[in-house]
């Protein structure tokens, strides 16, 4: 990722240090034109976004992706009809280029059919972790080349949407295990899938219980509290954190409601409108993922998760001398499921650099 | 566990059409918002002789008064002075660093004038490379000090480039974006200026100096960049003083024969320079520095350290293999050195031991000798003592004998006298 394009987060806005005195300008110079230049360059290069959806089959993952991006990313799979259940967890990726108002986005969606479907689901998160770490590894290898490409293709998973089945009780052990392992490696956004089977009160109770469970197990989902940059961010993100996990309903068929054509699910007792905030919280999810926090997701992946992975990899060769000028790289272990340490590594670096500032 | 990732058989990316408004067209805005909160960095290097108007031009460009004292002409060598300033315009914060070459062109022998400049530029690249190679790094927090643009001030002689200029520019063209400008352009008449400019450009081309090319691949800026490139090198005039022209104040230089207005395009190319440098291409300058000049430096530096991407059989070499090989080599060398040192140590010890033994032997011999001498002397002394005693004895005997004789003589004398007396009587 071009470091000039990538916006640096998290970082506190720095006041002018004594060595850089602020200067009064007596007239218009035109520095703000650099924003326009930045925008033009960014639009020319295009954007990349990689999203992964994890959940048991039948929770509506493919439909949700189609609804989010308003296109037929995926053929919605109908359960049971002749499609054999995969015996092991397989990851499937599709890549599309979508364009809106001149902005090109290369979107990669990775699906995980077979997750949590077996009788014994032990270690079913390993292939997923392996895939995520594999993408980090690919990026790292590109980055340490002598002759590198101008723009390193970014296949790292920026966001992982985890579908929680709407039991209405609390998180299951499988969910907790998975979330614990993954929240340290990638940005995880949990959602309550198929929320149309819960009433509003049941939803709220379920949400509170899930939040309680997440706190009890120290699972930090996106947006993470420790990466809030300033007050306005914290306020905005607190509001979001209050509503996580969103109760969503996915639909890719349009129906006529009050003369308007809306996306929704038609049932005998009514039509559930996907984009209606009173019916489900799909707009919140869409806004979070696409309209307001997409760049932030990418930044945290690049600045935090990827750096953690890099530190972990470079530290694997213990006996080699360390320090600037030495690039330590032992062969990647066959088992890529080892997760790097907790965020303490990253947070300390942030603190020390804060002092330097 | 092998991860099977199913991908569609054709790797071509499909273009998908959207059936509604998704909303990711706000992406560029999200990006820009984040960038403004961090602020931008821009570093300019001004290369030119003392007194050619570098500080004044900077003041004029950024419409402010950067505090600095004019340099003297007595500098023994070229040194670089960097100063950072924070500028803010609406919501954009710019951290501007201006690097000045103090003493450039003042020495009698200007052979090494370019060296401090090249070293400074390389040092900034090196600092960034070090940060990038660290294990725990914080690149997004890093204060980028790499030079994004180099303004080369050409003296307005009206003839051609000086050889110092050519040499310096040739050394800098692969390390930094060079924008040549003609300083103090109010001393050149218009027709002479045109000839001067074309002479300079042809000299640059014939000497293979690669100056910064304004990018023409972007439709929005291609046109303006193309028209501006024709006017290279920009002939600029700098001034921070305001003169009343017509009914408003403008930056200008007042002469008895007229007023040279800085922002008048007929008078000088200052406006063009400001457009190109700040308003149109600042981002491109930064990107070129990072993706071209810095990458070149990085590649050379890493290759120098012995890392390669592919070995002669064109199998991709991972950095780690080269590294392991180098490490083993290094360790082997270390071990050899250690062995050598150990052997030398052992040898030295032996030598020292031998020396010491020798010394010991000598000491023993000396001691024996001394002992013997001592004993001999003792014996001599004893002999002498004995002799002395003998003599003393002899002397005593003699003395006793003499006394006896004397007493006998006395007696006999006395007897004689008595006899005599008796006779007489």
XYZ file of C-alpha atoms in Angstrom:
782
model
C 0.000 0.000 0.000
C 1.492 3.312 -0.920
C 2.454 4.838 2.399
C 1.681 8.260 1.078
C -1.825 7.217 0.295
C -2.422 5.218 3.365
C -3.667 7.385 6.101
C -1.872 6.816 9.347
C -4.069 5.594 12.109
C -4.106 5.257 14.983
C -2.182 8.326 15.864
C -2.969 11.290 17.962
C -2.956 14.563 16.129
C 0.382 16.095 16.914
C 0.728 19.620 18.188
C 3.546 21.664 16.708
C 6.712 20.664 18.532
C 9.185 23.318 19.642
C 11.406 22.604 16.720
C 8.712 23.362 14.153
C 7.359 26.761 14.985
C 3.976 27.562 13.514
C 4.136 30.265 10.899
C 1.577 32.843 10.049
C 0.814 33.032 6.374
C -0.018 36.411 5.028
C -1.995 35.277 2.069
C -3.369 32.336 0.229
C -0.681 29.956 -0.948
C -2.690 27.058 -2.238
C -1.542 24.264 0.035
C -5.035 22.874 0.329
C -4.883 21.916 -3.303
C -2.911 18.926 -2.145
C -6.148 17.349 -0.941
C -7.531 17.497 -4.447
C -4.321 16.026 -5.808
C -4.554 13.221 -3.299
C -8.122 12.484 -4.288
C -7.314 12.406 -7.979
C -4.428 10.057 -7.453
C -6.467 7.781 -5.246
C -9.284 7.582 -7.710
C -6.902 6.815 -10.522
C -5.299 3.973 -8.637
C -8.554 2.524 -7.416
C -9.298 0.982 -4.084
C -9.135 -2.555 -2.787
C -11.249 -4.156 -0.127
C -11.227 -7.739 1.101
C -13.988 -9.035 3.268
C -14.496 -12.447 4.751
C -17.808 -13.876 5.924
C -17.766 -16.630 8.500
C -20.655 -18.564 9.857
C -22.519 -21.792 9.723
C -24.325 -22.669 6.562
C -27.843 -21.434 6.257
C -27.273 -18.201 8.132
C -27.557 -16.109 5.010
C -23.948 -15.135 4.385
C -24.090 -15.129 0.613
C -27.375 -13.270 0.624
C -25.935 -10.687 2.982
C -22.987 -10.075 0.713
C -25.272 -9.665 -2.255
C -27.391 -7.202 -0.308
C -24.419 -5.214 0.907
C -23.014 -4.652 -2.517
C -26.297 -4.645 -4.348
C -25.184 -7.136 -6.940
C -25.064 -10.827 -7.556
C -21.666 -11.474 -6.038
C -22.578 -14.950 -5.310
C -25.205 -17.325 -6.273
C -27.274 -17.678 -3.129
C -26.899 -21.244 -2.033
C -30.015 -23.124 -1.152
C -29.306 -25.617 1.565
C -29.789 -29.276 1.105
C -30.720 -29.370 -2.545
C -28.192 -31.734 -3.988
C -25.212 -29.663 -2.892
C -23.112 -31.963 -0.718
C -21.875 -30.495 2.500
C -18.114 -30.041 2.252
C -16.293 -32.415 4.511
C -13.570 -30.027 5.483
C -13.665 -26.295 5.698
C -12.977 -24.758 2.323
C -12.463 -21.122 1.629
C -13.831 -19.667 -1.564
C -12.880 -16.265 -2.867
C -14.515 -14.191 -5.547
C -13.125 -10.955 -6.830
C -15.109 -8.268 -8.610
C -14.469 -4.759 -9.708
C -17.341 -2.428 -8.980
C -17.535 1.182 -9.882
C -19.625 3.992 -8.573
C -19.329 7.629 -9.576
C -15.830 7.193 -10.870
C -14.582 5.327 -7.833
C -13.298 1.885 -8.676
C -13.296 -0.732 -5.973
C -11.738 -4.152 -6.304
C -13.763 -6.211 -3.925
C -12.774 -9.690 -2.804
C -15.214 -11.721 -0.787
C -14.069 -14.888 0.913
C -16.651 -17.355 2.021
C -16.185 -20.214 4.451
C -18.625 -22.986 3.671
C -18.386 -25.863 6.060
C -17.529 -23.785 9.080
C -19.056 -25.229 12.194
C -21.076 -27.766 10.274
C -19.365 -30.939 11.326
C -20.123 -32.981 14.373
C -16.679 -32.360 15.759
C -15.791 -28.747 15.118
C -12.544 -28.767 16.934
C -9.970 -26.531 15.332
C -12.264 -25.505 12.542
C -10.813 -22.022 12.766
C -7.371 -23.228 11.741
C -7.886 -23.022 7.988
C -9.279 -19.532 8.387
C -6.383 -18.368 10.491
C -4.052 -20.032 8.048
C -5.626 -18.181 5.170
C -5.462 -14.818 6.901
C -1.873 -15.309 7.948
C -1.088 -16.561 4.490
C -2.235 -13.267 3.044
C -0.074 -11.364 5.522
C 2.815 -13.589 4.546
C 2.282 -12.852 0.892
C 2.312 -9.146 1.518
C 5.418 -9.414 3.690
C 7.275 -11.338 1.042
C 6.439 -8.686 -1.509
C 7.512 -5.972 0.838
C 10.945 -7.325 1.559
C 11.925 -7.862 -2.039
C 14.829 -5.853 -3.313
C 13.029 -4.721 -6.419
C 9.510 -4.174 -5.297
C 6.441 -3.351 -7.249
C 5.191 0.167 -7.221
C 1.886 -0.907 -5.775
C 1.855 -4.113 -3.811
C -1.454 -5.942 -4.406
C -3.299 -6.052 -1.134
C -5.023 -9.372 -0.520
C -5.073 -9.106 3.251
C -8.437 -9.584 4.853
C -9.603 -6.168 6.026
C -12.741 -7.238 7.758
C -14.249 -10.475 8.937
C -18.004 -10.544 9.435
C -19.000 -13.216 11.860
C -22.566 -14.480 11.724
C -24.009 -15.422 15.084
C -26.987 -17.747 14.842
C -30.107 -16.227 16.373
C -30.563 -18.589 19.292
C -31.619 -15.740 21.501
C -29.632 -17.006 24.471
C -25.965 -16.179 24.389
C -22.796 -16.918 22.488
C -22.019 -20.564 22.012
C -18.619 -22.026 22.916
C -17.725 -22.312 19.249
C -18.464 -18.621 18.755
C -16.407 -17.643 21.760
C -13.443 -19.744 20.729
C -13.488 -18.434 17.219
C -13.879 -14.808 18.200
C -11.139 -15.012 20.767
C -8.689 -16.306 18.271
C -9.620 -14.102 15.427
C -10.008 -10.718 17.071
C -6.259 -10.545 17.531
C -5.483 -11.170 13.907
C -8.164 -9.371 11.972
C -10.958 -6.848 12.438
C -14.022 -8.836 13.432
C -17.549 -7.499 13.156
C -20.096 -9.868 14.689
C -23.665 -9.711 13.437
C -26.811 -11.490 14.501
C -27.912 -13.327 11.402
C -31.487 -13.953 10.337
C -32.699 -11.473 12.883
C -36.218 -11.671 11.588
C -36.757 -14.652 13.848
C -36.369 -12.476 16.936
C -38.687 -9.786 18.178
C -37.316 -6.375 19.026
C -37.188 -7.105 22.760
C -35.567 -10.465 22.210
C -33.044 -8.792 19.999
C -32.101 -6.257 22.630
C -31.764 -8.916 25.332
C -29.721 -11.104 23.025
C -27.508 -8.172 22.133
C -26.870 -7.292 25.750
C -26.012 -10.845 26.573
C -23.616 -11.065 23.659
C -21.959 -7.818 24.685
C -21.612 -9.140 28.183
C -20.088 -12.348 26.886
C -17.646 -10.443 24.700
C -16.540 -8.331 27.616
C -16.250 -11.357 29.889
C -13.917 -13.086 27.469
C -11.936 -9.960 26.600
C -12.851 -10.089 22.946
C -12.281 -6.760 21.261
C -14.333 -6.480 18.133
C -14.159 -3.674 15.627
C -14.242 -0.712 16.314
C -11.649 -1.371 18.958
C -11.648 0.972 21.891
C -7.888 1.331 22.019
C -7.630 2.765 18.543
C -9.908 5.724 18.959
C -7.930 8.717 17.898
C -9.697 11.615 19.448
C -12.851 12.684 21.161
C -15.054 12.819 18.100
C -13.950 9.357 17.066
C -14.627 8.020 20.505
C -18.123 9.441 20.559
C -18.907 8.085 17.129
C -17.455 4.695 17.867
C -19.126 4.431 21.250
C -22.440 4.757 19.560
C -21.484 1.960 17.210
C -20.112 -0.179 19.988
C -23.370 0.143 21.774
C -25.233 -1.440 18.886
C -22.768 -4.207 18.118
C -23.643 -6.908 17.195
C -26.068 -5.593 14.577
C -29.209 -7.614 13.999
C -29.368 -7.966 10.248
C -31.570 -9.432 7.647
C -30.400 -10.050 4.146
C -32.507 -10.044 1.055
C -31.818 -9.710 -2.625
C -35.309 -9.647 -3.983
C -37.326 -6.557 -4.491
C -40.910 -6.129 -3.515
C -43.435 -3.379 -3.820
C -44.268 -1.674 -0.557
C -46.448 1.410 -0.472
C -45.615 2.062 -4.077
C -41.888 1.926 -3.497
C -39.613 -0.811 -4.656
C -37.616 -2.072 -1.720
C -35.363 -4.968 -0.964
C -37.044 -7.284 1.440
C -38.235 -10.651 2.505
C -41.827 -11.482 1.854
C -43.600 -13.553 4.460
C -47.235 -14.324 5.076
C -47.392 -11.897 7.919
C -45.673 -8.998 6.228
C -42.689 -7.776 4.290
C -39.445 -7.227 6.157
C -37.729 -4.254 4.627
C -33.995 -4.577 4.719
C -33.251 -0.893 4.598
C -35.780 0.112 7.190
C -34.149 0.884 10.495
C -37.281 -0.079 12.330
C -37.135 -3.583 10.878
C -33.468 -4.467 11.070
C -30.098 -2.887 11.450
C -28.749 -3.609 8.038
C -28.220 0.090 7.210
C -25.958 0.392 10.242
C -23.832 -2.485 9.068
C -23.667 -1.110 5.571
C -22.702 2.322 6.784
C -20.067 0.956 9.071
C -18.472 -1.269 6.513
C -18.704 0.877 3.442
C -19.687 4.426 3.910
C -17.771 5.570 6.926
C -15.229 3.083 8.170
C -13.874 1.325 5.120
C -10.651 3.309 5.083
C -10.323 2.890 8.810
C -10.669 -0.879 8.499
C -7.901 -0.940 5.937
C -5.684 1.292 8.034
C -6.025 -0.785 11.165
C -5.329 -3.933 9.192
C -2.209 -2.403 7.738
C -0.885 -0.516 10.721
C -1.768 -2.905 13.504
C -2.556 -6.440 12.475
C -0.048 -6.620 9.680
C 2.672 -5.016 11.807
C 1.965 -7.470 14.618
C 2.288 -10.336 12.198
C 5.508 -8.881 10.843
C 7.005 -8.514 14.303
C 6.019 -12.055 15.075
C 7.585 -13.414 11.905
C 10.757 -11.430 12.196
C 11.203 -12.527 15.767
C 10.935 -16.179 14.907
C 14.627 -16.469 14.180
C 15.851 -15.962 17.729
C 19.561 -16.384 17.375
C 20.022 -13.865 14.640
C 21.326 -10.448 15.627
C 18.728 -7.785 15.715
C 18.703 -4.120 15.131
C 18.475 -1.721 12.231
C 20.027 -3.005 9.074
C 19.357 -6.655 9.817
C 16.390 -8.203 8.110
C 15.611 -11.332 10.062
C 13.503 -13.837 8.284
C 13.357 -17.509 9.081
C 11.412 -19.830 6.785
C 7.693 -19.548 7.357
C 6.530 -22.325 9.628
C 4.390 -24.965 7.987
C 1.741 -24.257 10.546
C 0.567 -20.729 9.882
C -2.061 -20.861 12.572
C 0.100 -19.508 15.325
C -1.313 -16.164 16.260
C 0.951 -13.331 17.172
C 0.883 -12.066 20.696
C -1.731 -9.766 22.086
C -1.957 -6.109 21.253
C 0.402 -5.200 24.048
C 3.185 -5.357 21.474
C 1.594 -2.745 19.305
C 0.353 -0.537 22.093
C 3.791 -0.240 23.644
C 5.276 0.887 20.388
C 2.566 3.483 20.137
C 3.319 4.722 23.630
C 7.015 5.046 23.082
C 6.545 6.861 19.827
C 4.125 9.124 21.620
C 6.861 10.101 23.997
C 9.172 10.891 21.129
C 6.603 13.190 19.705
C -3.382 -28.292 7.386
C -3.473 -27.351 3.770
C -5.892 -24.602 3.044
C -7.824 -25.196 -0.130
C -8.935 -21.909 -1.519
C -11.303 -22.264 -4.407
C -10.995 -19.543 -6.986
C -12.884 -19.173 -10.222
C -11.110 -20.856 -13.088
C -10.516 -17.678 -15.032
C -8.501 -15.225 -13.015
C -9.837 -12.294 -14.928
C -11.620 -9.904 -12.673
C -15.190 -9.441 -13.581
C -16.811 -6.096 -13.682
C -20.044 -6.190 -11.833
C -22.865 -3.794 -12.302
C -24.600 -2.430 -9.267
C -28.329 -2.298 -9.027
C -28.438 0.492 -6.517
C -26.390 2.991 -4.633
C -23.956 1.211 -2.368
C -22.122 4.192 -1.046
C -18.427 3.522 -1.460
C -18.003 6.600 -3.556
C -17.264 8.271 -0.255
C -13.981 6.375 -0.163
C -11.781 9.167 -1.500
C -13.331 11.482 1.064
C -12.661 9.018 3.846
C -9.061 8.825 2.711
C -8.677 12.575 2.507
C -10.231 13.091 5.917
C -7.794 10.741 7.495
C -4.856 12.347 5.765
C -5.785 15.824 6.884
C -5.935 14.759 10.498
C -2.348 13.604 10.261
C -1.064 16.481 8.226
C 1.326 16.513 5.299
C 5.086 16.671 5.056
C 6.947 18.513 2.359
C 10.694 19.001 2.162
C 12.387 21.366 -0.254
C 16.094 21.589 -0.881
C 17.402 24.877 -2.244
C 20.724 24.635 -4.006
C 22.358 27.822 -5.179
C 25.131 30.266 -4.577
C 25.147 32.538 -1.601
C 23.119 35.648 -2.210
C 21.175 34.316 -5.180
C 17.845 34.770 -3.443
C 16.936 31.379 -2.002
C 15.539 32.583 1.317
C 13.642 35.425 -0.322
C 12.062 33.080 -2.823
C 10.933 30.723 -0.064
C 9.415 33.624 1.788
C 7.592 34.702 -1.324
C 6.402 31.227 -2.244
C 4.855 30.513 1.092
C 3.759 34.046 1.779
C 5.408 34.279 5.128
C 8.584 35.410 6.780
C 10.810 32.525 7.704
C 13.331 33.813 10.154
C 16.865 33.411 8.946
C 20.018 35.466 8.818
C 21.747 35.858 5.502
C 24.880 33.745 5.265
C 28.369 35.104 4.924
C 30.620 34.332 2.013
C 33.396 32.998 4.195
C 32.234 29.465 4.697
C 35.064 26.918 4.410
C 32.824 24.329 2.838
C 29.267 23.589 1.874
C 26.981 22.734 4.734
C 23.281 22.118 4.794
C 20.958 23.884 7.146
C 17.497 22.419 7.596
C 14.646 24.232 9.225
C 11.088 23.039 9.773
C 7.953 25.121 9.906
C 4.296 24.333 10.417
C 1.919 26.009 8.045
C -1.829 25.749 8.197
C -4.303 26.705 5.536
C -8.014 26.072 6.213
C -7.891 22.502 7.524
C -4.660 21.389 5.926
C -1.583 21.249 8.083
C 1.714 21.235 6.261
C 5.000 20.477 7.923
C 7.433 22.236 5.652
C 11.180 21.658 5.871
C 13.471 23.947 3.924
C 17.052 22.824 3.498
C 19.534 25.449 2.506
C 22.992 24.938 1.064
C 25.160 27.408 2.921
C 28.381 28.315 1.300
C 27.695 26.750 -2.070
C 29.891 28.248 -4.748
C 31.954 30.366 -2.399
C 35.103 28.340 -2.173
C 38.054 28.679 -4.428
C 38.193 24.943 -4.993
C 34.674 23.727 -5.645
C 35.493 20.084 -6.394
C 33.728 18.735 -3.363
C 30.830 21.120 -3.278
C 28.266 18.542 -4.285
C 29.366 15.967 -1.723
C 27.639 17.342 1.398
C 24.406 17.668 -0.564
C 24.496 14.093 -1.815
C 25.393 12.880 1.645
C 22.483 14.707 3.196
C 19.993 13.292 0.721
C 21.370 9.797 1.212
C 21.241 10.194 4.973
C 17.514 10.925 4.823
C 16.898 7.870 2.657
C 19.008 5.827 5.026
C 17.009 6.960 8.027
C 13.781 5.927 6.317
C 15.267 2.607 5.270
C 16.404 1.909 8.804
C 12.945 2.613 10.098
C 11.421 0.378 7.464
C 13.729 -2.518 8.257
C 13.126 -2.409 11.959
C 11.175 -5.213 13.522
C 8.984 -2.973 15.619
C 8.467 -0.027 13.365
C 5.987 2.807 13.270
C 6.037 4.056 9.735
C 2.796 5.937 9.903
C 4.140 8.032 12.754
C 7.406 8.657 11.009
C 8.395 12.222 10.267
C 9.423 11.950 6.635
C 12.553 13.994 6.032
C 13.314 12.806 2.517
C 13.741 15.623 0.077
C 10.741 15.846 -2.209
C 11.868 18.660 -4.467
C 15.188 20.282 -5.204
C 15.077 23.834 -6.531
C 18.298 24.501 -8.363
C 19.034 28.193 -8.622
C 20.859 29.128 -11.801
C 22.725 32.410 -11.805
C 21.406 34.846 -14.401
C 24.523 35.254 -16.467
C 22.597 35.079 -19.688
C 25.074 32.753 -21.353
C 24.904 29.147 -20.217
C 25.150 26.862 -17.266
C 28.284 26.916 -15.199
C 30.258 23.720 -14.993
C 29.613 23.595 -11.255
C 25.895 23.585 -12.009
C 26.206 20.768 -14.507
C 28.307 18.618 -12.228
C 26.045 19.128 -9.239
C 22.859 18.508 -11.166
C 24.274 15.380 -12.709
C 25.077 14.016 -9.289
C 21.644 14.839 -7.926
C 19.337 13.849 -10.762
C 18.990 10.202 -9.739
C 18.393 11.021 -6.113
C 15.904 13.833 -6.063
C 13.392 15.647 -8.263
C 15.296 18.607 -9.687
C 13.435 21.712 -10.772
C 15.850 24.237 -12.277
C 14.986 27.897 -11.915
C 16.687 31.051 -13.035
C 17.107 33.308 -10.048
C 17.017 37.120 -10.019
C 15.417 37.049 -13.416
C 14.848 40.782 -13.399
C 18.411 41.288 -14.550
C 17.769 39.610 -17.879
C 15.940 41.218 -20.723
C 13.090 39.332 -22.335
C 14.735 38.339 -25.602
C 17.908 37.305 -23.839
C 15.814 35.269 -21.425
C 14.351 33.170 -24.187
C 17.793 32.380 -25.589
C 19.133 31.683 -22.124
C 16.342 29.240 -21.381
C 16.752 27.262 -24.558
C 20.510 27.187 -24.078
C 20.083 25.816 -20.576
C 17.591 23.149 -21.649
C 19.746 21.978 -24.521
C 22.761 21.792 -22.266
C 20.823 19.747 -19.743
C 19.643 17.375 -22.429
C 23.038 16.992 -24.037
C 24.626 16.225 -20.671
C 21.973 13.708 -19.804
C 20.693 15.480 -16.718
C 17.234 14.189 -15.815
C 15.185 16.949 -14.348
C 11.711 16.450 -12.913
C 9.093 15.861 -15.578
C 5.678 17.179 -14.733
C 3.288 14.247 -15.047
C 1.137 14.210 -18.136
C -0.698 10.923 -17.695
C -3.551 12.332 -15.689
C -6.195 14.054 -17.822
C -6.986 16.707 -15.273
C -3.431 17.930 -14.941
C -1.918 16.824 -18.237
C -2.871 19.986 -20.045
C -1.610 22.435 -17.505
C 1.552 20.456 -16.943
C 2.277 20.289 -20.637
C 1.909 24.026 -21.114
C 4.042 24.771 -18.091
C 6.828 22.439 -19.100
C 7.508 24.602 -22.099
C 8.581 27.432 -19.822
C 11.220 25.452 -17.957
C 13.471 26.617 -16.343
C 11.235 29.136 -14.607
C 12.681 32.624 -14.391
C 11.656 33.883 -10.984
C 11.877 37.015 -8.966
C 11.352 36.953 -5.231
C 10.245 39.761 -3.051
C 8.546 40.147 0.275
C 8.096 43.880 0.062
C 4.828 45.317 -1.102
C 4.569 48.188 -3.518
C 1.446 50.092 -4.432
C 0.513 49.351 -8.012
C -2.617 50.950 -9.322
C -4.878 50.874 -6.324
C -3.724 47.738 -4.554
C -0.601 46.478 -2.885
C 1.385 43.774 -4.616
C 4.664 42.096 -4.014
C 7.211 43.751 -6.204
C 10.698 45.117 -6.484
C 10.973 48.829 -6.995
C 13.672 50.233 -9.230
C 14.185 53.788 -10.391
C 13.262 52.678 -13.884
C 10.173 50.709 -12.993
C 8.564 48.125 -10.808
C 8.964 44.395 -11.270
C 5.804 42.683 -10.107
C 6.319 39.204 -8.726
C 2.868 37.899 -9.497
C 2.637 39.368 -12.972
C 3.105 36.626 -15.523
C 4.529 39.037 -18.034
C 7.303 40.008 -15.679
C 8.434 36.648 -14.364
C 7.429 32.998 -13.995
C 6.867 33.060 -10.270
C 3.179 32.251 -10.566
C 3.969 29.288 -12.781
C 6.478 27.977 -10.265
C 3.996 28.272 -7.446
C 1.335 26.513 -9.472
C 3.599 23.678 -10.439
C 5.309 23.204 -7.156
C 2.438 23.529 -4.754
C -0.944 23.672 -6.313
C -0.680 20.974 -8.947
C 2.142 18.558 -8.289
C 2.979 18.476 -4.615
C 1.505 15.032 -4.214
C 3.201 13.752 -7.331
C 6.568 15.052 -6.145
C 6.133 13.173 -2.914
C 5.106 10.024 -4.691
C 8.012 10.167 -7.126
C 10.426 10.580 -4.262
C 9.037 7.555 -2.537
C 8.418 5.204 -5.408
C 11.324 6.062 -7.673
C 14.219 7.678 -5.874
C 13.796 5.948 -2.561
C 13.242 2.536 -4.161
C 16.374 3.006 -6.218
C 18.355 3.891 -3.140
C 16.898 0.952 -1.252
C 17.670 -1.462 -4.037
C 21.260 -0.291 -4.303
C 21.753 -0.361 -0.581
C 20.357 -3.868 -0.145
C 22.303 -5.189 -3.093
C 25.395 -3.660 -1.585
C 24.710 -5.549 1.600
C 24.703 -8.688 -0.461
C 21.020 -9.496 -0.721
C 19.646 -10.712 -3.994
C 16.244 -11.554 -5.261
C 17.212 -14.368 -7.605
C 20.392 -16.381 -7.857
C 22.145 -17.143 -11.164
C 19.821 -20.057 -11.797
C 16.954 -17.567 -11.559
C 15.367 -19.394 -8.687
C 13.871 -16.883 -6.333
C 16.169 -16.367 -3.432
C 14.442 -15.453 -0.299
C 16.061 -12.811 1.769
C 16.300 -15.328 4.511
C 18.375 -17.802 2.563
C 20.897 -15.177 1.634
C 20.811 -14.064 5.172
C 21.472 -17.537 6.539
C 24.334 -17.993 4.116
C 25.850 -14.688 5.091
C 25.379 -15.458 8.720
C 27.112 -18.813 8.427
C 29.920 -17.206 6.539
C 30.234 -14.558 9.163
C 30.189 -17.084 11.981
C 32.788 -19.182 10.201
C 35.011 -16.164 9.890
C 34.518 -15.368 13.501
C 35.451 -18.886 14.484
C 38.565 -18.786 12.348
C 39.585 -15.522 13.882
C 38.991 -16.930 17.306
C 41.180 -19.927 16.521
C 43.933 -17.738 15.243
C 43.784 -15.581 18.268
C 43.853 -18.547 20.544
C 46.860 -20.031 18.796
C 48.676 -16.782 18.960
C 47.906 -16.533 22.602
C 49.261 -20.005 23.269
C 52.411 -19.213 21.360
C 52.953 -16.032 23.248
C 52.445 -17.803 26.513
C 55.034 -20.362 25.596
C 57.517 -17.705 24.623
C 56.981 -15.851 27.804
C 57.409 -19.014 29.791
C 60.673 -19.782 28.064
C 61.888 -16.291 28.721
C 60.998 -16.541 32.333
C 62.710 -19.864 32.681
C 65.844 -18.415 31.169
C 65.761 -15.559 33.555
C 65.290 -17.929 36.440
C 68.252 -19.982 35.386
C 70.381 -16.926 35.107
C 69.378 -15.833 38.520
C 70.255 -19.181 39.985
C 73.640 -19.085 38.366
C 74.282 -15.659 39.637
C 73.335 -16.729 43.081
C 75.651 -19.717 42.931
C 78.445 -17.542 41.720
C 77.886 -15.085 44.454
C 77.800 -17.838 47.003
C 81.020 -19.255 45.762
C 82.710 -15.929 45.713
C 81.495 -15.282 49.161
C 82.837 -18.552 50.395
C 86.168 -17.952 48.781
C 86.404 -14.599 50.329
C 85.460 -16.028 53.620
C 88.185 -18.580 53.288
C 90.672 -15.931 52.375
C 89.655 -13.936 55.333
C 90.043 -16.949 57.565
C 93.480 -17.651 56.143
C 94.462 -14.137 56.709
C 93.158 -14.291 60.160
C 95.155 -17.381 60.836
C 98.239 -15.769 59.451
C 97.614 -12.785 61.562
C 97.253 -14.914 64.611
C 100.407 -16.727 63.795
C 102.186 -13.496 63.391
C 100.763 -12.290 66.580
C 101.924 -15.459 68.247
C 105.310 -15.104 66.706
C 105.412 -11.567 67.770
C 104.474 -12.523 71.272
C 107.096 -15.165 71.312
C 109.576 -12.785 69.991
C 108.516 -10.256 72.446
C 108.778 -12.761 75.234
C 112.167 -13.884 73.979
C 113.276 -10.306 73.612
C 112.107 -9.469 77.071
C 113.921 -12.455 78.391
C 117.007 -11.490 76.605
C 116.646 -7.998 77.830
C 116.112 -9.105 81.334
C 119.066 -11.451 80.975
C 121.052 -8.683 79.504
C 120.021 -6.441 82.297
C 120.877 -9.066 84.747
C 124.167 -9.734 83.163
C 124.754 -6.049 82.960
C 123.886 -5.639 86.510
C 126.125 -8.489 87.289
C 128.808 -6.977 85.210
C 128.584 -3.677 86.916
C 128.503 -5.421 90.156
C 131.511 -7.327 89.148
C 133.091 -4.154 88.019
C 132.233 -2.545 91.175
C 133.567 -5.333 93.043
C 136.654 -5.157 91.027
C 137.029 -1.605 91.670
C 136.565 -2.018 95.153
